[in-house]
mmCIF file of C-alpha atoms and ligand atoms in Angstrom:
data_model
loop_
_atom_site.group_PDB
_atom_site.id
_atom_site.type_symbol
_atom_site.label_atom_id
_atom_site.label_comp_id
_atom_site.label_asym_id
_atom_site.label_seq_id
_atom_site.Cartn_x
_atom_site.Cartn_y
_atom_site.Cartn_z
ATOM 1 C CA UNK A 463 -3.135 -4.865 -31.814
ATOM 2 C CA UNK A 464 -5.477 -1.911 -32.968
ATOM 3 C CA UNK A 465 -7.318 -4.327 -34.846
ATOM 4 C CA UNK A 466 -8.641 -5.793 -31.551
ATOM 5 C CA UNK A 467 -10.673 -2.731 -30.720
ATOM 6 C CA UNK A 468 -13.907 -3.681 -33.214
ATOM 7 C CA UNK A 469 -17.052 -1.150 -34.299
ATOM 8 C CA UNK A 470 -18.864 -2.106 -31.982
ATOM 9 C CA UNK A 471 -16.409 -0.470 -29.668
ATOM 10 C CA UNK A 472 -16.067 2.716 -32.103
ATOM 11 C CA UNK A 473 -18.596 4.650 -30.475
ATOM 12 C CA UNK A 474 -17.852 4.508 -26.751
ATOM 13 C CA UNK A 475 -14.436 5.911 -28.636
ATOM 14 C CA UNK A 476 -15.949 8.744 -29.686
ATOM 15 C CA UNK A 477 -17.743 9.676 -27.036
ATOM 16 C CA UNK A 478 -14.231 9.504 -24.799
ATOM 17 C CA UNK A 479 -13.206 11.696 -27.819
ATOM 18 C CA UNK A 480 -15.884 13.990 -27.345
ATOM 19 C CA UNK A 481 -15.214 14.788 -23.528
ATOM 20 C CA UNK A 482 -11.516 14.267 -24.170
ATOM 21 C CA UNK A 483 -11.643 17.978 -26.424
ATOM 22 C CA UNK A 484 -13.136 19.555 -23.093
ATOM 23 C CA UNK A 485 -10.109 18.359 -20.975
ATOM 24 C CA UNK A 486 -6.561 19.242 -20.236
ATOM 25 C CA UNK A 487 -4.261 16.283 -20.060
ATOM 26 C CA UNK A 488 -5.890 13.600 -17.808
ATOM 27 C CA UNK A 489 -3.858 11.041 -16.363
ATOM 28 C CA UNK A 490 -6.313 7.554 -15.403
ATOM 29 C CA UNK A 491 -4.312 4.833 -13.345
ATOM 30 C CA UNK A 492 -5.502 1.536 -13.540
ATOM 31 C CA UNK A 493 -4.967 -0.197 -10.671
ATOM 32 C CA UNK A 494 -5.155 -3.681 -11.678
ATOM 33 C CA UNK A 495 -2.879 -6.137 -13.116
ATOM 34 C CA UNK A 496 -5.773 -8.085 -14.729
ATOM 35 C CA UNK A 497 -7.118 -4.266 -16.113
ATOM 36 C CA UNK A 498 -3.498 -3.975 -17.736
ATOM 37 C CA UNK A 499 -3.546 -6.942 -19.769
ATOM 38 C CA UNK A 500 -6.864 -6.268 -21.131
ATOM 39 C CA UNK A 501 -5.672 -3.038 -22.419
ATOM 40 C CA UNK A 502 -2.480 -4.206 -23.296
ATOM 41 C CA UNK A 503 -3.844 -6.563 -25.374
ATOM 42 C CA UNK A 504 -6.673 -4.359 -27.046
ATOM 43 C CA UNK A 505 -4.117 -1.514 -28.118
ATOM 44 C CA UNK A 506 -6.578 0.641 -26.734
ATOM 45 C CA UNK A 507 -3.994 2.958 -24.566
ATOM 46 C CA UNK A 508 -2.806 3.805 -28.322
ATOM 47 C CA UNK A 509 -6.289 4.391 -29.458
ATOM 48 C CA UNK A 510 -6.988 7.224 -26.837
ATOM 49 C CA UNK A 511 -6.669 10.934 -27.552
ATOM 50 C CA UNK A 512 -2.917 12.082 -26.578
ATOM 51 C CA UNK A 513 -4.296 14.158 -23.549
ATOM 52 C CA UNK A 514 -5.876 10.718 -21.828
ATOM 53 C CA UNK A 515 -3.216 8.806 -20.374
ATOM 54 C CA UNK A 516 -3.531 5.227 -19.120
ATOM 55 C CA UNK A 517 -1.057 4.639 -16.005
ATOM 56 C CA UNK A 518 -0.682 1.125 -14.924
ATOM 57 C CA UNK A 519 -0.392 0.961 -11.371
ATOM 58 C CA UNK A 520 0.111 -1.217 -8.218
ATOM 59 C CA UNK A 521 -2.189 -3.812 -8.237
ATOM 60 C CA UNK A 522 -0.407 -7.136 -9.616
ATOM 61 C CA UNK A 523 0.188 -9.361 -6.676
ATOM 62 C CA UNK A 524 3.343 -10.572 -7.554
ATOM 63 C CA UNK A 525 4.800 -7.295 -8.621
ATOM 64 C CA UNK A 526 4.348 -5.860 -5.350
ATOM 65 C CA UNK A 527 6.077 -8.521 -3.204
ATOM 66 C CA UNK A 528 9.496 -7.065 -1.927
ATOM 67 C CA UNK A 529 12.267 -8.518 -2.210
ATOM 68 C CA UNK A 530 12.944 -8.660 1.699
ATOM 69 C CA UNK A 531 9.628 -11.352 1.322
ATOM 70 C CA UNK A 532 11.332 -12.885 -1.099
ATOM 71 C CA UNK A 533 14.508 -13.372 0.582
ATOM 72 C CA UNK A 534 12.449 -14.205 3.984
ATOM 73 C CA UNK A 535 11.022 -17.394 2.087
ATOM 74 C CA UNK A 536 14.634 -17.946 0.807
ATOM 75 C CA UNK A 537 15.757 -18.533 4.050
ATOM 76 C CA UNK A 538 12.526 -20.482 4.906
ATOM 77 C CA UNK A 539 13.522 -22.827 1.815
ATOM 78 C CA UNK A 540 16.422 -23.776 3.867
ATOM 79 C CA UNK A 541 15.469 -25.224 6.407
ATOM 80 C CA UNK A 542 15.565 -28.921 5.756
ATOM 81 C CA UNK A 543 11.904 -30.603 7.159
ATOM 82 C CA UNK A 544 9.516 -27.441 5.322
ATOM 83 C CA UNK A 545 7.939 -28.038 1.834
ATOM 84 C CA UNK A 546 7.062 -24.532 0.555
ATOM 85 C CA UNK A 547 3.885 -24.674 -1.685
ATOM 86 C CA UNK A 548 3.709 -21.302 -4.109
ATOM 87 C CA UNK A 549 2.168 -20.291 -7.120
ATOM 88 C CA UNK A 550 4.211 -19.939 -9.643
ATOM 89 C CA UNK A 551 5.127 -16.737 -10.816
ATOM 90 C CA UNK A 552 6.201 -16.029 -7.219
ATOM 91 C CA UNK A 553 9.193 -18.590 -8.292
ATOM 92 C CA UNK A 554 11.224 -15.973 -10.985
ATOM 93 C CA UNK A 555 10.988 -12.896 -8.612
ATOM 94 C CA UNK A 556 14.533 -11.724 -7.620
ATOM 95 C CA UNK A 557 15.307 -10.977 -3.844
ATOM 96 C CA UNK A 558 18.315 -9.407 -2.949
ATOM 97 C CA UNK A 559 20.475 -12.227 -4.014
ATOM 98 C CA UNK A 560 18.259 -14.893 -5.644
ATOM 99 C CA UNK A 561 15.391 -16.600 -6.684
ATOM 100 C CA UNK A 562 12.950 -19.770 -5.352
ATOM 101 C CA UNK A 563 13.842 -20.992 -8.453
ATOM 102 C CA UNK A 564 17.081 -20.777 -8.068
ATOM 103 C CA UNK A 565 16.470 -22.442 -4.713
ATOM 104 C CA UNK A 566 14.261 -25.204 -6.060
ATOM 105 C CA UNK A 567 17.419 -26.055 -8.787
ATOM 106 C CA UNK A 568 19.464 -26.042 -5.395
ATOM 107 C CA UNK A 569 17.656 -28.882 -3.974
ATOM 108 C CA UNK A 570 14.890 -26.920 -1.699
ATOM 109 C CA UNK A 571 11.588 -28.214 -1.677
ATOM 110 C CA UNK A 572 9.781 -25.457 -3.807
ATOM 111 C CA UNK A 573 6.564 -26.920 -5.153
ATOM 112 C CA UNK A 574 4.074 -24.993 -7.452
ATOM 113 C CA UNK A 575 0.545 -25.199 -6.541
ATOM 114 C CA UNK A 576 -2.733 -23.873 -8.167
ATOM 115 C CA UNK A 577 -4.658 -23.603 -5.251
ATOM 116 C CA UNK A 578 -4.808 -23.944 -1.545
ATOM 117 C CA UNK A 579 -6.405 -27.370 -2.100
ATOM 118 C CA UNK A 580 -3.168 -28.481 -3.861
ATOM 119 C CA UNK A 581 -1.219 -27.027 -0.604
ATOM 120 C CA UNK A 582 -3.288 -28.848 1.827
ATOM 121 C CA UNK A 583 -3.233 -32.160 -0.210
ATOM 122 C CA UNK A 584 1.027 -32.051 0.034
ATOM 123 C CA UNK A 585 0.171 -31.683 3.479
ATOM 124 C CA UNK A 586 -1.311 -34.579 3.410
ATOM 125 C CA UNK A 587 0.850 -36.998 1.512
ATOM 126 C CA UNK A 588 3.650 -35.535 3.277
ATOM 127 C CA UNK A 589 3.336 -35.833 7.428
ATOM 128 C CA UNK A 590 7.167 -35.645 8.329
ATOM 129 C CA UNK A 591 7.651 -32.220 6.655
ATOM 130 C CA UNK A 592 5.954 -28.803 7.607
ATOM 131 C CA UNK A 593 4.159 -27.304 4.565
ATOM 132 C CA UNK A 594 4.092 -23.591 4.123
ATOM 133 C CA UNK A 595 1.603 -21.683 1.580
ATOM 134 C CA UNK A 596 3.003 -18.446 0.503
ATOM 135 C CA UNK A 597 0.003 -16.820 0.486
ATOM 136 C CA UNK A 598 0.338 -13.455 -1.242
ATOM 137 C CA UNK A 599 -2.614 -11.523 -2.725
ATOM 138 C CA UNK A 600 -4.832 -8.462 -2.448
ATOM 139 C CA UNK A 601 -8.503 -9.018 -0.662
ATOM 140 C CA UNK A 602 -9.793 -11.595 -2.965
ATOM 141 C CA UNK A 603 -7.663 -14.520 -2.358
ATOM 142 C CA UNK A 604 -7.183 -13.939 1.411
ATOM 143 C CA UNK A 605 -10.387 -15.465 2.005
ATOM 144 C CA UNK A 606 -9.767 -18.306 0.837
ATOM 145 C CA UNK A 607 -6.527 -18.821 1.767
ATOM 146 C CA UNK A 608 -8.198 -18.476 5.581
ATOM 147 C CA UNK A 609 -10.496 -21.166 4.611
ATOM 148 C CA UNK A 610 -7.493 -23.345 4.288
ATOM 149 C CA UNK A 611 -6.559 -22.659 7.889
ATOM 150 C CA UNK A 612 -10.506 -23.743 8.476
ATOM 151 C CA UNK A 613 -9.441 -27.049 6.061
ATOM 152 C CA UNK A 614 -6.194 -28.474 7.903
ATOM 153 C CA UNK A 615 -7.714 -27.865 11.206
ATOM 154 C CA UNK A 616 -10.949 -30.192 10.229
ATOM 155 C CA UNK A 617 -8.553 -32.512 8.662
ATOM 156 C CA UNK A 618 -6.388 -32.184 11.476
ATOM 157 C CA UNK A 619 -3.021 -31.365 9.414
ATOM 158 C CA UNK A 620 -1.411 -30.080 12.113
ATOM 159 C CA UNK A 621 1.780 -29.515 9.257
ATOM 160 C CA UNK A 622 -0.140 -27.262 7.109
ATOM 161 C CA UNK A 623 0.906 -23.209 7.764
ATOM 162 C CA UNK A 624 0.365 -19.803 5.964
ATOM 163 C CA UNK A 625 2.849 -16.930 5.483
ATOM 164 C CA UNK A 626 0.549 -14.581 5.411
ATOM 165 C CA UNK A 627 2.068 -11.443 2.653
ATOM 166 C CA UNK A 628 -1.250 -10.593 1.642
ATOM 167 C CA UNK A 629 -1.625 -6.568 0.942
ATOM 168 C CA UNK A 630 -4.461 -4.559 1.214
ATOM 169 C CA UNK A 631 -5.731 -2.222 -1.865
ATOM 170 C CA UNK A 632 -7.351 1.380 -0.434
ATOM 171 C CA UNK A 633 -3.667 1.796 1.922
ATOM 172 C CA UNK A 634 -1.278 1.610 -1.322
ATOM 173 C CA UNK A 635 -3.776 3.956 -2.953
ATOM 174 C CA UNK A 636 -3.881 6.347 -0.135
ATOM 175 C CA UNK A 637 0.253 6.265 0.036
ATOM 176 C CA UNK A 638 0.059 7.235 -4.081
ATOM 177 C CA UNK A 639 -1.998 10.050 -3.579
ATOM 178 C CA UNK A 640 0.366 11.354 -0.589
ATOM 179 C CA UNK A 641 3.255 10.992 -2.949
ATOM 180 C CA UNK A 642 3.699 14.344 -4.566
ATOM 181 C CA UNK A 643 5.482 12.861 -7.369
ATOM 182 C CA UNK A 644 2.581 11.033 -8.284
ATOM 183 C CA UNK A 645 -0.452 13.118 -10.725
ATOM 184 C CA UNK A 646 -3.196 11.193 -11.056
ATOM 185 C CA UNK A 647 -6.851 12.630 -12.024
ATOM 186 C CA UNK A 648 -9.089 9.440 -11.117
ATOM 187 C CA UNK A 649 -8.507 5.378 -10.344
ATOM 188 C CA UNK A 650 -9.828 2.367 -12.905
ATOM 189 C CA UNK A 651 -10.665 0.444 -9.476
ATOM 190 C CA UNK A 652 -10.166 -3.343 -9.581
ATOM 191 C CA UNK A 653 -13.578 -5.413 -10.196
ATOM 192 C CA UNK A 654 -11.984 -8.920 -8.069
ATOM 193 C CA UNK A 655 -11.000 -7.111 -5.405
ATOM 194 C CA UNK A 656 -13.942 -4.871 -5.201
ATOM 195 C CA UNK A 657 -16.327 -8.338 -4.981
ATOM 196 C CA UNK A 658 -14.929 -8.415 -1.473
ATOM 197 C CA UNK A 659 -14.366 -4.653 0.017
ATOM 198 C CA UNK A 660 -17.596 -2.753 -1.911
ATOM 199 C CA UNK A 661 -17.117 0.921 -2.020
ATOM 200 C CA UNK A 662 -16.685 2.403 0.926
ATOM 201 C CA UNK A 663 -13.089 1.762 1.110
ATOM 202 C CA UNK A 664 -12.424 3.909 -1.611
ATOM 203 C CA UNK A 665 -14.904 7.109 -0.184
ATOM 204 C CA UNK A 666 -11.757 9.119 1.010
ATOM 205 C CA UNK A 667 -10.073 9.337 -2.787
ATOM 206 C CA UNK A 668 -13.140 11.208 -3.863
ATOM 207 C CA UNK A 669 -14.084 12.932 -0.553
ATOM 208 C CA UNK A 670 -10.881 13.801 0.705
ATOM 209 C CA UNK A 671 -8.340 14.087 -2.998
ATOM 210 C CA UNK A 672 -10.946 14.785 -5.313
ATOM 211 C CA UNK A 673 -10.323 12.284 -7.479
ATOM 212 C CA UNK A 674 -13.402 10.200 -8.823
ATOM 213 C CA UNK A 675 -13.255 6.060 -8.904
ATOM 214 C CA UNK A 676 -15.148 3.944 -10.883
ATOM 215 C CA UNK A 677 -14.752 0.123 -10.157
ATOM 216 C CA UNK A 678 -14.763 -1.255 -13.593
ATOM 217 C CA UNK A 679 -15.404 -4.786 -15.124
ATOM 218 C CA UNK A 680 -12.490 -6.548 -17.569
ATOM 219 C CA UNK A 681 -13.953 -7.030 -20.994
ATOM 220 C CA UNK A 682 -12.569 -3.848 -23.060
ATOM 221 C CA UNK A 683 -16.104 -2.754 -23.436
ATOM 222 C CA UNK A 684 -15.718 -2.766 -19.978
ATOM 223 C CA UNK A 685 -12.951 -0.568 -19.574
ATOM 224 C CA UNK A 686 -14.435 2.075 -22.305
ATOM 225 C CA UNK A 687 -17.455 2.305 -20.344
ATOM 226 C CA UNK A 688 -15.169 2.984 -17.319
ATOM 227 C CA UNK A 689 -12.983 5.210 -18.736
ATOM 228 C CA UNK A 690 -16.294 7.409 -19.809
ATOM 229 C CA UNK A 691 -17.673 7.478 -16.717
ATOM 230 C CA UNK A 692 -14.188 8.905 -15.541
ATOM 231 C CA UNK A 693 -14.198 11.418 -17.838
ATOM 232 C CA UNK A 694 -17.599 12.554 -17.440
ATOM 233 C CA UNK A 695 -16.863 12.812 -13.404
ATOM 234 C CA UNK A 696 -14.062 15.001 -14.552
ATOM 235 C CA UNK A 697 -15.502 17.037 -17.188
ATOM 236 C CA UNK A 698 -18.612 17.856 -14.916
ATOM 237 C CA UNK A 699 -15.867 18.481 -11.945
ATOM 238 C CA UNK A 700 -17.571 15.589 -9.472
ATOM 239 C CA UNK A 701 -15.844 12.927 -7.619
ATOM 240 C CA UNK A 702 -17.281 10.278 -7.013
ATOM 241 C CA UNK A 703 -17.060 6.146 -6.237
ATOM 242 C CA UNK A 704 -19.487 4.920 -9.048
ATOM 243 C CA UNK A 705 -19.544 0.955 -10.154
ATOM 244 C CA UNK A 706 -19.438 0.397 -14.218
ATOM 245 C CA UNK A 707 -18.754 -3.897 -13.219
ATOM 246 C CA UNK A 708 -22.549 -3.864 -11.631
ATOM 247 C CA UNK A 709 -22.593 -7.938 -12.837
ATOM 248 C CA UNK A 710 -19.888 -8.334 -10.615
ATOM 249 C CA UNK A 711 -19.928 -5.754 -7.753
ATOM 250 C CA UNK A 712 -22.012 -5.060 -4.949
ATOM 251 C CA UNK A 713 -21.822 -1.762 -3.077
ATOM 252 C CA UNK A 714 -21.328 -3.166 0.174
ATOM 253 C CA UNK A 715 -18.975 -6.196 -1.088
ATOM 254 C CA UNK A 716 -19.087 -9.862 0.377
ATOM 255 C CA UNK A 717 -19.937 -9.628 4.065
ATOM 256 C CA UNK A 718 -19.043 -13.315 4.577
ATOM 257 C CA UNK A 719 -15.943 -13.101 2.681
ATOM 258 C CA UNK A 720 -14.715 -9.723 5.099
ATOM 259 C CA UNK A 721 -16.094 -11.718 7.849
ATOM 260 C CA UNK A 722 -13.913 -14.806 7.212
ATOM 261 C CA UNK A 723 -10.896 -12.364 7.161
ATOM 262 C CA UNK A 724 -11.815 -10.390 10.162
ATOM 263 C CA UNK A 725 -11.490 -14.009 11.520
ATOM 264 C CA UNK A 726 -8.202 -15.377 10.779
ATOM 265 C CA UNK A 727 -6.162 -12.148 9.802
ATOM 266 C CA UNK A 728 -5.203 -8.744 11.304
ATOM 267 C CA UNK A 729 -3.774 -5.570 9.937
ATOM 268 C CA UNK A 730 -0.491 -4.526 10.263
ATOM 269 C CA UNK A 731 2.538 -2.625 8.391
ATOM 270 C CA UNK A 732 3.826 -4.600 5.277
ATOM 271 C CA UNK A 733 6.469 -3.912 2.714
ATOM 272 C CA UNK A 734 5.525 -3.381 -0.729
ATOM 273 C CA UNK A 735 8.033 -2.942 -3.937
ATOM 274 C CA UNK A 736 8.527 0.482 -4.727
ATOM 275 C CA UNK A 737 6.549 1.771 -1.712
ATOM 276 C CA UNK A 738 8.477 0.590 1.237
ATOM 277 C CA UNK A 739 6.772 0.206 4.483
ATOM 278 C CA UNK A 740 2.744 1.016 4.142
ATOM 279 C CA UNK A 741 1.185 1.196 7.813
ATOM 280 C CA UNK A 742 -1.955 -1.213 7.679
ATOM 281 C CA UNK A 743 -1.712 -2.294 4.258
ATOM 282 C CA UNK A 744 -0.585 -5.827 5.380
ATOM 283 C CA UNK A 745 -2.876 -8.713 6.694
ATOM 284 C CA UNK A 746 -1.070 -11.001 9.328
ATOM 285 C CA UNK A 747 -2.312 -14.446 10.601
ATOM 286 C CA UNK A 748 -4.126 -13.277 14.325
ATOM 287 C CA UNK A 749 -2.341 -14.985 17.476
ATOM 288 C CA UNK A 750 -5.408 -17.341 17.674
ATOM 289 C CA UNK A 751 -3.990 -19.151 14.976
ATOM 290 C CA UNK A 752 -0.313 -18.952 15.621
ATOM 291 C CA UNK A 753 -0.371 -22.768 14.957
ATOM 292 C CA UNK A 754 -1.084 -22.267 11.265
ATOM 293 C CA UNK A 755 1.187 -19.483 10.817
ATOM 294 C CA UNK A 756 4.649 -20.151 9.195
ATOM 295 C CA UNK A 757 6.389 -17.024 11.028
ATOM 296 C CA UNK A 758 5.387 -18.391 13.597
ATOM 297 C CA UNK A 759 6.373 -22.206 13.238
ATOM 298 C CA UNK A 760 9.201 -21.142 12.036
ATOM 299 C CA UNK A 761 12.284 -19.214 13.253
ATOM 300 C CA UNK A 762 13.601 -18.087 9.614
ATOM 301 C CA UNK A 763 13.047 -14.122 9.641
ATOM 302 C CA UNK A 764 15.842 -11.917 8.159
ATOM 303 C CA UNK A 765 16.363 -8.510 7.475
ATOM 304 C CA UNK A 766 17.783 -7.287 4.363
ATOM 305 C CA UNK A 767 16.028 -3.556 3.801
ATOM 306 C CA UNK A 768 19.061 -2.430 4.246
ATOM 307 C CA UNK A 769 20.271 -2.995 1.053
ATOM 308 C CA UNK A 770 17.169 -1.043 -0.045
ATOM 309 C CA UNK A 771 16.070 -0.258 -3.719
ATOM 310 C CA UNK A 772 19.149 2.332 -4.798
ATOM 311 C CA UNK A 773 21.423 -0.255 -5.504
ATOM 312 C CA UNK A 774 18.214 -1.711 -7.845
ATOM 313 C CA UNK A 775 18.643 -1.435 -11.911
ATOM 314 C CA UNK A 776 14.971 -2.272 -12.336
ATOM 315 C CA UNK A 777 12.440 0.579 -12.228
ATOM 316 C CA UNK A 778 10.075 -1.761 -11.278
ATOM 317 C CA UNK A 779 9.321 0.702 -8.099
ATOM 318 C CA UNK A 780 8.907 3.692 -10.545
ATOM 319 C CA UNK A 781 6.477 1.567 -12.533
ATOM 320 C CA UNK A 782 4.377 0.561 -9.717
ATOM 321 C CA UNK A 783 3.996 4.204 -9.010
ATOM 322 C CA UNK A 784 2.805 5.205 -12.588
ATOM 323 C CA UNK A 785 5.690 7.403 -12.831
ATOM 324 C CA UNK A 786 7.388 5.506 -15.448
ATOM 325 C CA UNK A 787 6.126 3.378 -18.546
ATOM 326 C CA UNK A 788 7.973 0.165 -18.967
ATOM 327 C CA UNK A 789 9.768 1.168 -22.400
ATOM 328 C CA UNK A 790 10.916 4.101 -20.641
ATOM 329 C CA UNK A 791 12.893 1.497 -18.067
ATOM 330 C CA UNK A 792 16.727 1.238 -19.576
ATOM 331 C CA UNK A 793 16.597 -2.653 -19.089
ATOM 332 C CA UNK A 794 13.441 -3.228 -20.821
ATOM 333 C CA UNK A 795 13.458 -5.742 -24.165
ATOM 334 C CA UNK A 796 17.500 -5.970 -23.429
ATOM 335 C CA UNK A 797 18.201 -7.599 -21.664
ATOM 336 C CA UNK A 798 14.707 -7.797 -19.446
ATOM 337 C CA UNK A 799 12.342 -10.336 -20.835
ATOM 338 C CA UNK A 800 9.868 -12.731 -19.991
ATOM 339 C CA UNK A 801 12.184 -15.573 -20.289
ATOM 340 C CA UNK A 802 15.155 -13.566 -18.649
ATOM 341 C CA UNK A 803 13.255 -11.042 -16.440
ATOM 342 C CA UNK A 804 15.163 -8.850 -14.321
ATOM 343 C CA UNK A 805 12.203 -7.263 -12.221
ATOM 344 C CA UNK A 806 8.785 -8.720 -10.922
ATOM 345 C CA UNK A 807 6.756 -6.484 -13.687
ATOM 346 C CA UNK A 808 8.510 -8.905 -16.357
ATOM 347 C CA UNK A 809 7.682 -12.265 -14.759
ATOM 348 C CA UNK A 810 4.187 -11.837 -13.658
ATOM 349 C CA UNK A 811 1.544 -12.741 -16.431
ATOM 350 C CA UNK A 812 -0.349 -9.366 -14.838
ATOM 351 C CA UNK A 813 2.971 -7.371 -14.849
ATOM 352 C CA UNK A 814 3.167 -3.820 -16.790
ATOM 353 C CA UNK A 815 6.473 -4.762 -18.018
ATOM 354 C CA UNK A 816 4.945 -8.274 -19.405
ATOM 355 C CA UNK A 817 2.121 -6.902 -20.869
ATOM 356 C CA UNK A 818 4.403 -3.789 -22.639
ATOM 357 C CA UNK A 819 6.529 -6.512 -23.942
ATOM 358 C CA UNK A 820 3.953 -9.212 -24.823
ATOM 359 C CA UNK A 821 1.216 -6.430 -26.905
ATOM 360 C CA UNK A 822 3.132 -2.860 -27.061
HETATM 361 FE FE1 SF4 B 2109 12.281 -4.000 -14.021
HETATM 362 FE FE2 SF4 B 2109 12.545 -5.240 -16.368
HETATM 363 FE FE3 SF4 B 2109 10.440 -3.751 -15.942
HETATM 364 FE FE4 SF4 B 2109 12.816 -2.618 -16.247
HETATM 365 S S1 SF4 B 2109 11.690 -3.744 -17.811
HETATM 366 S S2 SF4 B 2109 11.274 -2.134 -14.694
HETATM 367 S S3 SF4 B 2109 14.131 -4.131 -15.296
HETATM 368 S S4 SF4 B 2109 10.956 -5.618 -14.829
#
């Protein structure tokens, strides 16, 4: 994949090289599924100097739904009036026992979707059954899946509902740099997310840890420019929140997209894969709306943390954490693949495991 990193991009190397022979070993976690890809596909984590280390860490959607989610919309999937509407990588993630896949070849109604519009339209065509978006997702899709809420009200779908798993960004952060297992020197912040929260959410990892944060575009010129602007922070001992993705990022964010979630959601504890419980790192449908919220609707909670992660093969957790690279998991290439994947970092297109197996 080497071959994907081009001349142009040969200079912004050597000036990472340059600051790289004033450093000790610096380990860089980006935070974003979408930011993994990239450099999965460039081959640039092979390109750095050994002493710069690119963690992947939690920020794929997917990857960070826990299983006790999964097996919540399991039991959801039974009951026998209630269309769920998902996206589809949500559909290979194991729960304790099984899969919505594994439902859907069962006989639930599991329907993929691409968008909330699709959701709302089985609403629609389908009055006698309740329809329930899974709406997982950091702080860029919860917007709009509150606008959906603002949708089947004005088209008065009174069988359109949200389970609301979405997760919030800065608290999983925070609960990384609390984890003394974790060493991290600085965060590759996510650009989509950013769009929506700005900076500020990120102030206390360079006020209170130390640790500078620059939120940082896609395109690998992207990432090199982010990576530098790391280094330099590190080199020059400063922390600081600094914005390479300036196309796409505003300091203070999308006002009207926060506002529209202040709205329809509040915070509240929420489980996430490999972390466990995160206090206010969860956004939950407010009482306001109960009618459009599935856990409401619907009486289908269960409770299966107690057969927590131990009993887990898949180092999924580990992974999430930057404490592990995917070829270090046991399971990884055999017999965990993309077509027979064993942990949510294998099925998601913005997994770590994926991208390992897909470009390294
Ligand atoms: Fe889990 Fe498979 Fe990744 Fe191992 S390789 S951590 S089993 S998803």
């Amino acid at each position: 994949m080497l071959h994907s990193i081009n001349n142009s991009y040969s200079q912004k190397l050597k000036e990472i090289e340059n600051l790289a022979q004033r450093l000790p070993s610096v380990s860089i976690m980006e935070v974003c599924g979408t930011h993994t890809t990239a450099i999965g596909r460039s081959g640039l984590r092979q390109l750095l100097p050994d002493n710069i280390k690119l963690i992947s860490g939690p920020g794929c959607p997917v990857c960070v739904t826990h299983k006790r989610e999964i097996d919540n919309y399991l039991e959801l999937a039974k009951e026998k009036r209630v269309i769920i509407a998902t996206f589809g990588d949500l559909l290979q993630v194991p729960g304790s026992e099984s899969t919505l896949a594994a439902a859907k070849s069962r006989g639930a109604n599991v329907v993929v979707v691409y968008s909330t519009l699709d959701a709302l339209k089985l609403a629609r065509d389908n009055p006698g059954h309740g329809i329930v978006f899974l709406g997982i997702g950091f702080e860029t899709t919860a917007p709009t899946v509150a606008l959906s809420i603002i949708q089947a009200k004005s088209q008065g779908l009174k069988n359109y509902s949200v389970y609301s798993m979405h997760k919030l960004v800065p608290p999983v952060l925070k609960a990384l740099l609390l984890d003394s297992s974790v060493k991290l020197d600085g965060f590759i912040c996510p650009g989509h997310v950013s769009t929506i929260i700005g900076t500020a959410p990120y102030n206390f990892i360079a006020r209170d840890y130390n640790k500078p944060c620059v939120i940082t575009g896609f395109e690998i010129h992207d990432i090199l420019d982010g990576l530098y602007l790391l280094l330099l922070q590190i080199t020059q001992q400063r922390a600081e929140v600094r914005i390479q993705y300036t196309k796409g990022v505003q300091p203070k964010g999308s006002a009207i997209a926060r506002e529209v979630m202040d709205i329809f959601f509040r915070s509240g504890s929420v489980l996430w894969r490999g972390f466990g419980m995160i206090s206010d790192s969860g956004l939950y449908i407010k009482e306001k709306f109960k009618d459009y919220d599935a856990t409401v609707k619907f009486d289908f909670a269960v409770d299966h943390y107690s057969k927590d992660e131990e009993e887990d093969p898949c180092s999924c957790g580990d992974i999430l954490k930057g404490l592990r690279a995917p070829n270090e998991c046991s399971l990884f290439k055999n017999p965990c693949t993309p077509r027979n994947p064993i942990g949510p970092c294998m099925v998601s297109s913005e997994g770590a495991c994926g991208a390992y197996y897909r470009y390294e």
